[in-house]
Structure formats: C-alpha cells, structure tokens
Short mmCIF file of C-alpha atoms and ligand atoms in Angstrom, two decimals:
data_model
loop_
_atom_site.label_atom_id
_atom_site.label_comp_id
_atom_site.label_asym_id
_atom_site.label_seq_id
_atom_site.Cartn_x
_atom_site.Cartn_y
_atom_site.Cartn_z
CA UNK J 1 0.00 0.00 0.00
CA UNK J 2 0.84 3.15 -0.99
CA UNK J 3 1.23 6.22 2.03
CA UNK J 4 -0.96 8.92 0.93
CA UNK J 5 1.32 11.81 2.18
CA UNK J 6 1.64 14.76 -0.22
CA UNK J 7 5.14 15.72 1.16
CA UNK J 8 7.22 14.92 -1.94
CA UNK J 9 10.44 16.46 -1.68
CA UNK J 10 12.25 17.99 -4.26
CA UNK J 11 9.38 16.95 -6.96
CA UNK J 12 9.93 20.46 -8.94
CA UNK J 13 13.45 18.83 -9.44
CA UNK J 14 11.65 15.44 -11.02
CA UNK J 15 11.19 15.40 -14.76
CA UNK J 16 7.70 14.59 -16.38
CA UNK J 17 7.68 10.95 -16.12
CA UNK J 18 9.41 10.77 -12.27
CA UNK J 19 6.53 13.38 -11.56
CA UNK J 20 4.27 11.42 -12.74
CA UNK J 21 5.26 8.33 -11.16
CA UNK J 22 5.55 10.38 -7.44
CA UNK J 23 2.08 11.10 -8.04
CA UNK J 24 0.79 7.28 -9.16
CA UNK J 25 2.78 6.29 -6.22
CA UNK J 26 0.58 8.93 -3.76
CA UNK J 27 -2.78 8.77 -5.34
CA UNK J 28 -3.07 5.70 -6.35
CA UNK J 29 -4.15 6.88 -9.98
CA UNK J 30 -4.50 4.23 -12.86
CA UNK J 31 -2.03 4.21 -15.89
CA UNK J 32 -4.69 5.87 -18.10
CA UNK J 33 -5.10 8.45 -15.96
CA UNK J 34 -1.39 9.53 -16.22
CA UNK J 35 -1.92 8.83 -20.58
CA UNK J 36 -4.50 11.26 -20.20
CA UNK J 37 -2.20 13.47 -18.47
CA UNK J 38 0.72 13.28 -20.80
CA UNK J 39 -1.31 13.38 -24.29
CA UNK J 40 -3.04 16.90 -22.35
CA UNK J 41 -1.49 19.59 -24.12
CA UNK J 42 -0.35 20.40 -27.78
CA UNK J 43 2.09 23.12 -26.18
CA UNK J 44 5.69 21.43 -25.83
CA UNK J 45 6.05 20.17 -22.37
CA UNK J 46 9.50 22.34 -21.80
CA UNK J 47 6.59 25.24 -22.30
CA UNK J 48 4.06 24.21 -19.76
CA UNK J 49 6.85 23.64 -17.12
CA UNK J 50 8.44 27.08 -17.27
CA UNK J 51 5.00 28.79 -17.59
CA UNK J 52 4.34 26.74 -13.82
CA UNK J 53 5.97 24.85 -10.86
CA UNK J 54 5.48 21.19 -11.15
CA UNK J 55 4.32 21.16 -14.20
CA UNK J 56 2.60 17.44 -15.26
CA UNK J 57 0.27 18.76 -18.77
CA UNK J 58 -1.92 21.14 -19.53
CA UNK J 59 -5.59 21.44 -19.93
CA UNK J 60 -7.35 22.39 -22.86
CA UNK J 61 -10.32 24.92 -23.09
CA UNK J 62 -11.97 25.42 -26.05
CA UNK J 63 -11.12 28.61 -28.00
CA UNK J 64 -13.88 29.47 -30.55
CA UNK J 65 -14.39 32.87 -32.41
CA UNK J 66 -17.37 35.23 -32.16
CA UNK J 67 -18.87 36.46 -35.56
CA UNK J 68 -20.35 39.64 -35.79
CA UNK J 69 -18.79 42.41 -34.25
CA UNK J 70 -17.95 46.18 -34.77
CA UNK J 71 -16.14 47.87 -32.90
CA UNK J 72 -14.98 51.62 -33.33
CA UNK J 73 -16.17 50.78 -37.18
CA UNK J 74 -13.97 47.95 -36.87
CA UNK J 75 -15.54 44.30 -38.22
CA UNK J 76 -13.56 42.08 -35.52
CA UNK J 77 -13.72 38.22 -34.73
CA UNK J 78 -13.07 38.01 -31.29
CA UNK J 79 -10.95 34.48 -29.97
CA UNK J 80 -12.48 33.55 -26.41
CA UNK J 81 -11.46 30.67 -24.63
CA UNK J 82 -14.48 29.28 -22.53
CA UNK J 83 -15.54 25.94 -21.29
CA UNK J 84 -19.42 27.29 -21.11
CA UNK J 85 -21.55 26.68 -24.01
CA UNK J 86 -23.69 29.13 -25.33
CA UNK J 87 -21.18 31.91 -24.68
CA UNK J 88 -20.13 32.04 -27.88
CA UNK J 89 -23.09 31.97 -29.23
CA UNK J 90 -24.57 34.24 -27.38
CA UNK J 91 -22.04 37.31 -28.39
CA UNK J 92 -22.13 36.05 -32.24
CA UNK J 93 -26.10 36.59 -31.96
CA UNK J 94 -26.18 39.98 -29.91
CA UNK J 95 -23.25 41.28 -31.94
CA UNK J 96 -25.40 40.71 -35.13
CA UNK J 97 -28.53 42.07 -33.70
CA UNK J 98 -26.89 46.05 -33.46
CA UNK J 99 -24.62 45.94 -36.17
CA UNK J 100 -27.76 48.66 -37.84
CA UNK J 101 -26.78 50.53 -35.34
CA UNK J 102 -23.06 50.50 -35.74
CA UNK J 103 -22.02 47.92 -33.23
CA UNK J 104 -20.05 49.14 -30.16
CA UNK J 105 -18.15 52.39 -29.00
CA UNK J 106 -15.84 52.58 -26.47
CA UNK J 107 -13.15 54.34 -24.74
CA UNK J 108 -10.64 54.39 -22.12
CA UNK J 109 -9.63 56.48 -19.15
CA UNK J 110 -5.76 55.34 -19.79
CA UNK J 111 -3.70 52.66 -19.03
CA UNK J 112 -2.62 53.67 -15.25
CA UNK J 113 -1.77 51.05 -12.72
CA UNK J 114 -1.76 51.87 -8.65
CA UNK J 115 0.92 49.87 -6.77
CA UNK J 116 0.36 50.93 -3.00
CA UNK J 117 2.85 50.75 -0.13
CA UNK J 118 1.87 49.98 3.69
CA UNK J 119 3.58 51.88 6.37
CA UNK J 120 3.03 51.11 9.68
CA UNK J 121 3.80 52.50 13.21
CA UNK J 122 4.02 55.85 12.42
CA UNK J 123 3.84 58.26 15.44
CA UNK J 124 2.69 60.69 13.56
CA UNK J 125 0.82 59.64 10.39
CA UNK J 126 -0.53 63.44 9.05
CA UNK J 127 3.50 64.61 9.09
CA UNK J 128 4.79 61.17 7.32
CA UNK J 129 1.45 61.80 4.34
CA UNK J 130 3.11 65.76 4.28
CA UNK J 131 6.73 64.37 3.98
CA UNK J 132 5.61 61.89 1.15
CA UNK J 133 4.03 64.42 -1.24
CA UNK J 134 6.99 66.59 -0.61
CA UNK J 135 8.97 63.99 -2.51
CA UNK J 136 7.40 63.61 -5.41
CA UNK J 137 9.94 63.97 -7.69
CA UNK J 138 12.28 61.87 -5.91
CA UNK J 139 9.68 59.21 -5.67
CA UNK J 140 9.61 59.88 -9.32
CA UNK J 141 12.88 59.37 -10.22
CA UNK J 142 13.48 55.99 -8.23
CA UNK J 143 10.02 54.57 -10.25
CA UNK J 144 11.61 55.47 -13.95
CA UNK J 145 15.01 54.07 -12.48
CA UNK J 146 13.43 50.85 -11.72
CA UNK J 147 12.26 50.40 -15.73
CA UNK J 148 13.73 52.62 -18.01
CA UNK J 149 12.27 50.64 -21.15
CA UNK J 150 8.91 51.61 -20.16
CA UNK J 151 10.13 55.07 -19.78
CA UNK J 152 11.33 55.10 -22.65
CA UNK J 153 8.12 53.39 -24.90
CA UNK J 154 6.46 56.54 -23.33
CA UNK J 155 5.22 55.06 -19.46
CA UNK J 156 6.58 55.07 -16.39
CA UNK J 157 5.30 57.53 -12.84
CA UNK J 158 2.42 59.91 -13.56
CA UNK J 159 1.11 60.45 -10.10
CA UNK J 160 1.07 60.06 -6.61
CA UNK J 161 -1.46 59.78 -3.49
CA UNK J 162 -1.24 59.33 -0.09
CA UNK J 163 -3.87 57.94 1.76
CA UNK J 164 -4.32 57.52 5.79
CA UNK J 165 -6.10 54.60 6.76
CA UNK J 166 -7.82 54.08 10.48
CA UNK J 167 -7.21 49.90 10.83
CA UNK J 168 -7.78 48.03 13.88
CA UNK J 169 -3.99 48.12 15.00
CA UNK J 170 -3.64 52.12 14.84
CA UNK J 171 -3.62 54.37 11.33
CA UNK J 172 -1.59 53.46 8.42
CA UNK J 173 -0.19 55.81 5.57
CA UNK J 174 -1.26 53.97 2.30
CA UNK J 175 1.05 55.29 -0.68
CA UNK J 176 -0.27 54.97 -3.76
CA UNK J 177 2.35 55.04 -7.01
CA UNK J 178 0.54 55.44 -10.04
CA UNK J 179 2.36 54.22 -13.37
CA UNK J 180 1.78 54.29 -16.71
CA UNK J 181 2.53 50.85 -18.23
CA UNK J 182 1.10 50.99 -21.45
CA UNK J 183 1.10 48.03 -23.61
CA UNK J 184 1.61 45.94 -20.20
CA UNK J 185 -0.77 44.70 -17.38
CA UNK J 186 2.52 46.00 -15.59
CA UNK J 187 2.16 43.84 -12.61
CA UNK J 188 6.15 42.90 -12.56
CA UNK J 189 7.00 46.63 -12.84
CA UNK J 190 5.04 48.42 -10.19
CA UNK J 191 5.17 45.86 -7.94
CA UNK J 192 9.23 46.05 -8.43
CA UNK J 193 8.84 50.11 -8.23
CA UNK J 194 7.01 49.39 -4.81
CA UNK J 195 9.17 47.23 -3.05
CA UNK J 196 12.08 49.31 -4.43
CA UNK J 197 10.67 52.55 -2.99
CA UNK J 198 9.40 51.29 0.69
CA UNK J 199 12.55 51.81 2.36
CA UNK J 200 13.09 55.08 1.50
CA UNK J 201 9.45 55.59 2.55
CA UNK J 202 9.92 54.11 5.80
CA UNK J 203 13.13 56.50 6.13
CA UNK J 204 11.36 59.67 5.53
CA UNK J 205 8.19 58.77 7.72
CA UNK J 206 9.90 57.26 10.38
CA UNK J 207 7.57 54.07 10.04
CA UNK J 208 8.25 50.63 9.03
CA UNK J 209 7.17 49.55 5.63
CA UNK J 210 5.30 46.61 5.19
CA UNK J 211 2.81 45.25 2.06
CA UNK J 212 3.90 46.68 -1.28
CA UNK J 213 1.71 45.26 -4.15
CA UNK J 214 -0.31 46.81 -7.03
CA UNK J 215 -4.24 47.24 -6.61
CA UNK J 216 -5.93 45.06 -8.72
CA UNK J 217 -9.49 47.67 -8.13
CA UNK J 218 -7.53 49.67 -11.50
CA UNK J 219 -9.75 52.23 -11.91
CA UNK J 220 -7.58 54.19 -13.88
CA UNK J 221 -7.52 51.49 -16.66
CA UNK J 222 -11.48 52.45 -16.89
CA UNK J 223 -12.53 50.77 -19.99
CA UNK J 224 -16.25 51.52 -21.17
CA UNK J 225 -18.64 50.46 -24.35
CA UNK J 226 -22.00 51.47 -25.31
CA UNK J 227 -24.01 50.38 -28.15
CA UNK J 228 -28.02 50.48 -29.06
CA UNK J 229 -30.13 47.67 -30.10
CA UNK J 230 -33.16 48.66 -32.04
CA UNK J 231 -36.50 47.27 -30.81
CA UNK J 232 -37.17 45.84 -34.19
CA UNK J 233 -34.22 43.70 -33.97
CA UNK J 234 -34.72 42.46 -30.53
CA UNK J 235 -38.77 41.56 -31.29
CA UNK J 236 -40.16 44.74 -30.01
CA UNK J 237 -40.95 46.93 -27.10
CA UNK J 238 -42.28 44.36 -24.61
CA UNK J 239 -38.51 42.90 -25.34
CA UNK J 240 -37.07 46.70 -24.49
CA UNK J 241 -38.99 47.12 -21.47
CA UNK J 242 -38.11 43.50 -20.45
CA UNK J 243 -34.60 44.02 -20.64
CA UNK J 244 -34.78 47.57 -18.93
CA UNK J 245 -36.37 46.18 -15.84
CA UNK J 246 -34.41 42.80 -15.53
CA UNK J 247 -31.14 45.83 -15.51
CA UNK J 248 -33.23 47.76 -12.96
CA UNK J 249 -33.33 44.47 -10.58
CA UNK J 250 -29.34 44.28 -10.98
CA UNK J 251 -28.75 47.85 -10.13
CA UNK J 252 -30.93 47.53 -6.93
CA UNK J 253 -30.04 43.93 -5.72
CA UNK J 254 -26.92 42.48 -4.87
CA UNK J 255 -27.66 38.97 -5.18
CA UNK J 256 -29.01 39.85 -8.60
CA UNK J 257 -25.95 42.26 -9.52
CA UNK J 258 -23.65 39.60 -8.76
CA UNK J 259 -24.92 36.49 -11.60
CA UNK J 260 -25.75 39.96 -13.90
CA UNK J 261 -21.62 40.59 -13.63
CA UNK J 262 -21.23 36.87 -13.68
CA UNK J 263 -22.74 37.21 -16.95
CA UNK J 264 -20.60 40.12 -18.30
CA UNK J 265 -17.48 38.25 -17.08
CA UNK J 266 -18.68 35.72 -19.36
CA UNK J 267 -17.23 37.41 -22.03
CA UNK J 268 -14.33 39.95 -20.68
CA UNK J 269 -12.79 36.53 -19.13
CA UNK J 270 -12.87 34.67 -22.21
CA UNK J 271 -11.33 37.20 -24.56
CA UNK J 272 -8.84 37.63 -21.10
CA UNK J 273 -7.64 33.92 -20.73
CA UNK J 274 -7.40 33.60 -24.64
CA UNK J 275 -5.05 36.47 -24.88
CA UNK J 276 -3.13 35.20 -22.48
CA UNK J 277 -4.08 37.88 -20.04
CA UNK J 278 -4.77 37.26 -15.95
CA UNK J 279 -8.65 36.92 -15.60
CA UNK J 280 -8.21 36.45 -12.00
CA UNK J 281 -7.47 40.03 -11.76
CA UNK J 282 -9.54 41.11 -14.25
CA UNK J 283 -12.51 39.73 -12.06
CA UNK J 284 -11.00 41.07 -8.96
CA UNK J 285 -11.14 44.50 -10.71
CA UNK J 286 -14.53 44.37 -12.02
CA UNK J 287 -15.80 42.77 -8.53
CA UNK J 288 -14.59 45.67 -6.30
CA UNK J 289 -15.39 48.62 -8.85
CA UNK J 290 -18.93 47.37 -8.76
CA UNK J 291 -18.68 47.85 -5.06
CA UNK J 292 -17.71 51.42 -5.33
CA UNK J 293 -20.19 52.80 -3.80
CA UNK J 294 -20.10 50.58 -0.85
CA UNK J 295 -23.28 48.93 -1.86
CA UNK J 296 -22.51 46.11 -4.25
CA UNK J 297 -24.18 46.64 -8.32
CA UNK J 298 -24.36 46.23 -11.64
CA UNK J 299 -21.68 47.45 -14.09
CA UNK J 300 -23.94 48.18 -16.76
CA UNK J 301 -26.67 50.30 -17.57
CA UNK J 302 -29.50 49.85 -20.22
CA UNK J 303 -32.33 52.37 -20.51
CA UNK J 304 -34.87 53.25 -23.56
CA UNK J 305 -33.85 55.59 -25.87
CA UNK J 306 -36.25 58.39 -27.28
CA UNK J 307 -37.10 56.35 -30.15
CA UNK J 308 -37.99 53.45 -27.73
CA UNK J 309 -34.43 51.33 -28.79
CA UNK J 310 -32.45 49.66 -26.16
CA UNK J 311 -29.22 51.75 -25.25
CA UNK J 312 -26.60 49.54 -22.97
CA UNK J 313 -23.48 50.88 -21.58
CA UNK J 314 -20.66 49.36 -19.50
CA UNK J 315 -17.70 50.64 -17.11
CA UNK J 316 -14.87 48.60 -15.58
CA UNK J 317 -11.55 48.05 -14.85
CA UNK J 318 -9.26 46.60 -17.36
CA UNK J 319 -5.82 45.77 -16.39
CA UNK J 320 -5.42 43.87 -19.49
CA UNK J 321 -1.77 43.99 -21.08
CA UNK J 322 -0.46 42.40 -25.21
CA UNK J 323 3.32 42.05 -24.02
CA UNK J 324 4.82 40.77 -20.78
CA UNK J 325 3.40 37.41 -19.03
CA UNK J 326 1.89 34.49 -21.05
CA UNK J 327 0.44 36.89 -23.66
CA UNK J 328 3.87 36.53 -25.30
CA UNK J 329 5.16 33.11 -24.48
CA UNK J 330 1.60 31.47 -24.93
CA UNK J 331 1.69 30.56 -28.87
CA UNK J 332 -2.59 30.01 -28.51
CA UNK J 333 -2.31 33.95 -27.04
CA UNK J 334 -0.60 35.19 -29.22
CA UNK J 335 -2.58 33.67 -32.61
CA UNK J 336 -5.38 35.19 -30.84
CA UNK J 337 -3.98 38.46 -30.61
CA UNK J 338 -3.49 37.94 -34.36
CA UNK J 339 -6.73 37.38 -35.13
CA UNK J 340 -8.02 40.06 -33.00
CA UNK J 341 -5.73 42.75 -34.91
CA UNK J 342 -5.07 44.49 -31.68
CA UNK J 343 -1.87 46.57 -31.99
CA UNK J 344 -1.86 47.93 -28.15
CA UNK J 345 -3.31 47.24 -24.61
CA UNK J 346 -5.79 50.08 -24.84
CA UNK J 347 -7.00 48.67 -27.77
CA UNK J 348 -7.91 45.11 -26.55
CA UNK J 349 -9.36 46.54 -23.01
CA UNK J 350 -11.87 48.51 -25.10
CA UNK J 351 -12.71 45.74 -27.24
CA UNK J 352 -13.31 44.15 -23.77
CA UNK J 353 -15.57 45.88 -22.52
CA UNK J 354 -17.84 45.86 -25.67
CA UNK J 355 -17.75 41.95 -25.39
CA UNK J 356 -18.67 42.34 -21.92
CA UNK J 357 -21.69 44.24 -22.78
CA UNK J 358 -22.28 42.21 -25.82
CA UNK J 359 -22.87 39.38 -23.43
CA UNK J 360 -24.87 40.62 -20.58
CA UNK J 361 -27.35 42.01 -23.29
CA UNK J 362 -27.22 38.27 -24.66
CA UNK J 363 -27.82 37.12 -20.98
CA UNK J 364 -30.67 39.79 -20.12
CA UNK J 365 -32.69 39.24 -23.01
CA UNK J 366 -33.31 35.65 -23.01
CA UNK J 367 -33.82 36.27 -19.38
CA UNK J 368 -36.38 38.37 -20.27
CA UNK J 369 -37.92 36.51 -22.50
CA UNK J 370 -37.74 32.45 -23.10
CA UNK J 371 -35.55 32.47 -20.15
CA UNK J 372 -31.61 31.03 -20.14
CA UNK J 373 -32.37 27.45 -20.06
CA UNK J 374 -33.11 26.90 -23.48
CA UNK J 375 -30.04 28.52 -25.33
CA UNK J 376 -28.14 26.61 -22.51
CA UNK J 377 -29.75 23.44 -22.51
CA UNK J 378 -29.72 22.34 -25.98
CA UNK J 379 -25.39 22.91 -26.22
CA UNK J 380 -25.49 21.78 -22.37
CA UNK J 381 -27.41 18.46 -24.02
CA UNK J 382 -24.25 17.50 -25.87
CA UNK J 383 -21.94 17.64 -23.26
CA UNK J 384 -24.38 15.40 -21.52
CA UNK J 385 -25.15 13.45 -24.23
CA UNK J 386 -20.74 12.57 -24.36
CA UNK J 387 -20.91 11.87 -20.42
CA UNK J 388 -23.25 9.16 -21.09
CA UNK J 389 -21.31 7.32 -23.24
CA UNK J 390 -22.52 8.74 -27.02
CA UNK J 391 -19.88 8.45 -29.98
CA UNK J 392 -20.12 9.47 -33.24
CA UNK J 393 -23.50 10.45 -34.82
CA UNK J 394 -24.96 9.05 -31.43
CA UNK J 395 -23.94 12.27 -29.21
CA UNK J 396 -26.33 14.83 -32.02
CA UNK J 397 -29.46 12.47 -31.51
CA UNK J 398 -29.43 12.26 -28.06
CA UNK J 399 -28.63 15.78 -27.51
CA UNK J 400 -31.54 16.69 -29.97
CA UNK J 401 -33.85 14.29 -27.85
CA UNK J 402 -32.51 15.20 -24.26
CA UNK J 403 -33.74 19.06 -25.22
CA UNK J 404 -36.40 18.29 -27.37
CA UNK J 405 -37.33 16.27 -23.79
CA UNK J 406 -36.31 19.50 -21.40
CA UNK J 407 -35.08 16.57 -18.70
CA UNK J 408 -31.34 17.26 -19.78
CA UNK J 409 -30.11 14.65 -17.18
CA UNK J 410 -27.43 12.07 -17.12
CA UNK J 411 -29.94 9.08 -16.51
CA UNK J 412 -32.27 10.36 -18.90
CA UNK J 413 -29.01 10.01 -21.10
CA UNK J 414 -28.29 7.10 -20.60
CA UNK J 415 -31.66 5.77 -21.06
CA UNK J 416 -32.00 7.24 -24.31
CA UNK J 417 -29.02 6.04 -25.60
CA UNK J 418 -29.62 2.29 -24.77
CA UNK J 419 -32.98 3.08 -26.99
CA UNK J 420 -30.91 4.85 -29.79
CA UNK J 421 -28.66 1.43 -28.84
CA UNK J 422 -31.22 -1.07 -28.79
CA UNK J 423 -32.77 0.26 -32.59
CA UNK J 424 -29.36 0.11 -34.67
C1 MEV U 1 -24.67 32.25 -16.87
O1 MEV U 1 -23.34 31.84 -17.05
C2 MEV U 1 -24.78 33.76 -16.90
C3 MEV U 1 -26.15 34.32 -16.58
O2 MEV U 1 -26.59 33.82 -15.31
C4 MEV U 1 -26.02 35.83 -16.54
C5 MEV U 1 -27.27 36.54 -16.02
O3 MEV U 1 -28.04 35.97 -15.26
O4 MEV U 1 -27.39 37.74 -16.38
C6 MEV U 1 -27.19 33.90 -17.58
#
C-alpha cells in the first residue's frame, strides 16, 4: 500500500515521467489516468513547465471565435477561450442584432496602474502623508530608475497619493504610485517600483514599511462600451422594457448584480484567458469597482432611448496587457492576438468591454424573454449526451432528444441512448 502523504520532496526537481510516477505512487491513480495526463497539451512540455511549478500537462479549453462584431467601425472576430456553451453563441447573436446601429463604441480612461505601499507605526501619520508628497519627484525618479524601457516606450510615474487609513492596530499611511505601463498589465514593474521605494518611505516617515503590491481595483484602466439595439431587432418593445427592468433588478439587488456581472465576465474573461491575459485580476477588478459605492451593483446600464431602442453601456476596470506574461510566451495567445488585430493594450481593453456588454445584453434578453435554459440546454445536451457514453452520430441524436425532452439529465441520457442502442 501506498502512504498517501503529499510531502514529496524535491518533486519540482523530477522530470515529467518521475513526476508522474511520485504522483501514481501517492494517489493511487491508474495508468490511463497519467496517458490522459501526458497526451493533455499540444504546447511542448519544456513550455508548460516554465510557464508553472510542477508542471505534469496542460488542460485544454476550447477557443472558438465570435462572428459579428464592430467595434470603433472595426468588423472584428473576437478568440475567447471558454468551457461554457452558449457563450459564444450568445455574443455572435447579440453582436449581429446592433450591427444597424453600428455595433459598439468605447473608450478608455488610460492605461494607469496603482501599486500601494503599507507603512506602519508611524507616530505621527498626518507629518509622514506631508513628507511623502513633498517627494514627489524623488519618488519619481526611483520609479523610472526601476524600468527605463517603459520610460522610454512613453510610461513610467504619472502620479502620486497618499492615503491615511484608520485599521484596527492604529492608522496606516497607504502610498499609492501610479504608473503608466502601457502596452503591459505591468504587474512585474510596479510591484518592483514598490518594493524598491518602501525603504526610502519608511526613512522619511519614520515608520516601518510593510505590504507593497499593485491594486488590482484599476480604476484608472477604466474601460467603457455602449451600443443600441433597435426594438425591431430584438422583437419589439415588450422585449425593451423586459430588458430595462431585468437591468433595474441588478442595479438595486446584490444577489441579482452579482450572476448579472457573472454574466458580463462571461465574455471579458474569455477574450482575457485567450489572450493570455490574468482573468483572476480582471474579475478582482470588475468585482470591487462594482462595489464602489459601498453597496454592491451592476456594471452596466441599459435604458430606452427616445425612439424606444435599447441603449446599454458598460464601465470597468481593465488591467489587461499584449506584451509581458503568457500573452507573449503562450503561442494560442498570441494567434489570438493575431486574429483580434489588436496593436496595443488600450486597444484590446476597449474591445473588452464591448464583449462584456455584448454578453450581458445576450444574458438579459433571453432572461427576459424564453428564459436562459433553453439557449443553454440544448449545447449543455451534448456535453451530456458525451458523459453518457454517445460516440459518433450518437452524441447529435441524443442531444436533440434530451432538449427536445427539457429533462437534460445524465440518466435520462443514458436511457435514451440504450434506446438509440437497442434500434441500430
Ligand atoms: C450564466 O453563465 C450567466 C447568466 O446567469 C447571466 C445573467 O443571469 O445575467 C445567464
């Protein structure tokens, strides 16, 4: 018998196979499972294990492309990588239905990162905050010192703030850095401006320095889209009002705000993880700036225009970068840059945000009308309809019948597939 004890030392020293055998050894795991494991990614294995620690494959979500949209008067396909069906979908179909109006426009508020610096036991916090903003230019010069490329491309420190915080262990002084990074999410370089800075910080305030990390709530990386969907295109005003109220039920409910955001992440993280960008901090981002206001809402607005058409706008964070990170060293990223067109970051975090309102329209309006399940259910069908065992021209049948049925269930499945069986 095997000890189950996941203390393997020196396993980020093992190649592939002696990882792999470390981990039969511990779980207990079948030699399929580890062929599964190995045949997991097309990406070269040397890839996968410098992108990660203890790297043993990689898993594969679907990338797909969604038809249909203009942005800025551009036509664009947009690559999202997504394991939910009917996203894809969903944007191709909303995307189509304002292109009469001239798709999406968006903007940006810039491409600004915060990086913030803790100090601590300060005995007197107001003096330290003066002393800080009487350094500005110092503080300045030690941020464009840290990266002169990004100087250089036209970035690097734009501002500073200095914030005092009342916590539970006495006030804090809270300095934010602001940088521009440009084409970058810029997460290595402010966080290396902020820990490079803290000590002279502590030095000047007489405290001690402690956390120095960016902000992922980047809200001067605002990116926003708006576009207008005629009634006639949607099926008509009960559809406009439908959609306007199910948006006034986000915007007053937080258990409601939170699956209508759910929805518009949909999109944003799907263009995010498929350009090789970080959607956990694109979520964070878009979480906490629709908590603003200390009351938790939605990050989108749709109200009737005076011609009785449906106008939708969105605002959010987007920290989203085209160099630096796996967007560069991630081939699948960087085909779907390609195919995107983008040339900077600005550029995709607009685009962005228009697929994030793309989708929440998507969401709202079958909500408001035939409701989500059956968009959902007949693509959800086929992944049932492979769980229980159908191959081949098997898995469209008894996805058409499992909808078709509305009891999209895996023993419903398999039921119908011994019939489909039992007929051959
Ligand atoms: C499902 O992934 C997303 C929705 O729940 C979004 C929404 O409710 O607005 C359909």
């Amino acid at each position: 018998m095997s000890q189950r004890t996941s203390r393997i030392s020196g396993f980020h020293k093992l190649s592939r196979d002696e990882r792999l055998a470390a981990i039969q050894a511990v779980a207990g795991v079948d030699d399929a499972t580890l062929e599964v494991l190995k045949a997991s990614s097309a990406l070269p294995f040397e890839l996968l294990d410098r992108l990660v620690e203890n790297a043993i494959g990689g898993f594969t979500v679907p990338v797909g492309v969604a038809t249909n949209m203009i942005v800025d008067g551009r036509d664009l396909l947009i690559p999202m990588a997504t394991e939910e069906s009917s996203v894809i979908a969903a944007i191709s179909n909303t995307a189509r239905q304002c292109r009469d109006t001239g798709g999406f426009f968006t903007s940006i508020s810039g491409t600004e990162m915060i990086a913030q610096i803790q100090l601590v036991k300060l005995s007197d916090p107001w003096a330290g905050r003066a002393k800080v903003l009487e350094k500005k230019a110092e503080i300045a010069q030690i941020c464009d010192g840290c990266d002169p490329l990004l100087v250089k491309l036209g970035g690097g420190f734009r501002d500073l703030e200095v914030r005092i915080i009342d916590g539970r262990f006495g006030p804090m002084v809270v300095v934010h850095i602001i940088i521009d990074t440009k084409d970058a999410m810029g997460a290595n370089s402010v966080n290396t401006m902020a820990e490079t800075l803290a000590p002279s910080l502590a030095a000047w305030t007489g405290g001690r320095h402690h956390l120095r990390i960016l902000s992922n709530l980047a809200d001067r990386r605002l990116a926003r889209a708006r576009a207008v969907w005629r009634k006639e295109a949607i099926g008509g005003a009960e559809v406009v009002e439908g959609i306007v109220l199910a948006a006034d039920f986000a915007d007053h409910d937080p258990y409601r705000a939170a699956t209508h955001n759910k929805g518009i992440m949909n999109g944003v993280s799907a263009l995010t993880l498929a350009s090789g960008n970080d959607t956990r901090a694109i979520e964070a981002g878009a979480h906490a700036f629709a908590a603003r206001s200390g009351r938790y809402s939605s990050l989108s607005r749709f109200e009737i225009t005076a011609e009785g058409d449906v106008a939708g706008s969105i605002e959010l964070p987007m920290a989203l970068g085209i160099v630096g990170g796996a967007t560069k060293v991630h081939p699948t990223a960087q085909a779907c840059l390609k195919i995107l067109g983008v040339t900077n970051a600005a550029e995709l975090s607009r685009i962005a945000a228009a697929v994030g309102l793309a989708q929440n329209f998507g969401a709202l309006k079958a909500l408001a009308t035939v409701g989500i399940q059956q968009g959902h259910m007949t693509l959800h069908a086929q992944n049932v309809a492979i769980t229980a065992g159908a191959v081949g021209d098997e898995i469209a049948e008894l996805a058409r019948r499992l909808a078709e049925g509305r009891a999209v269930r895996q023993d419903v499945a398999e039921a119908i597939l011994a019939e489909i069986r039992a007929k051959k």
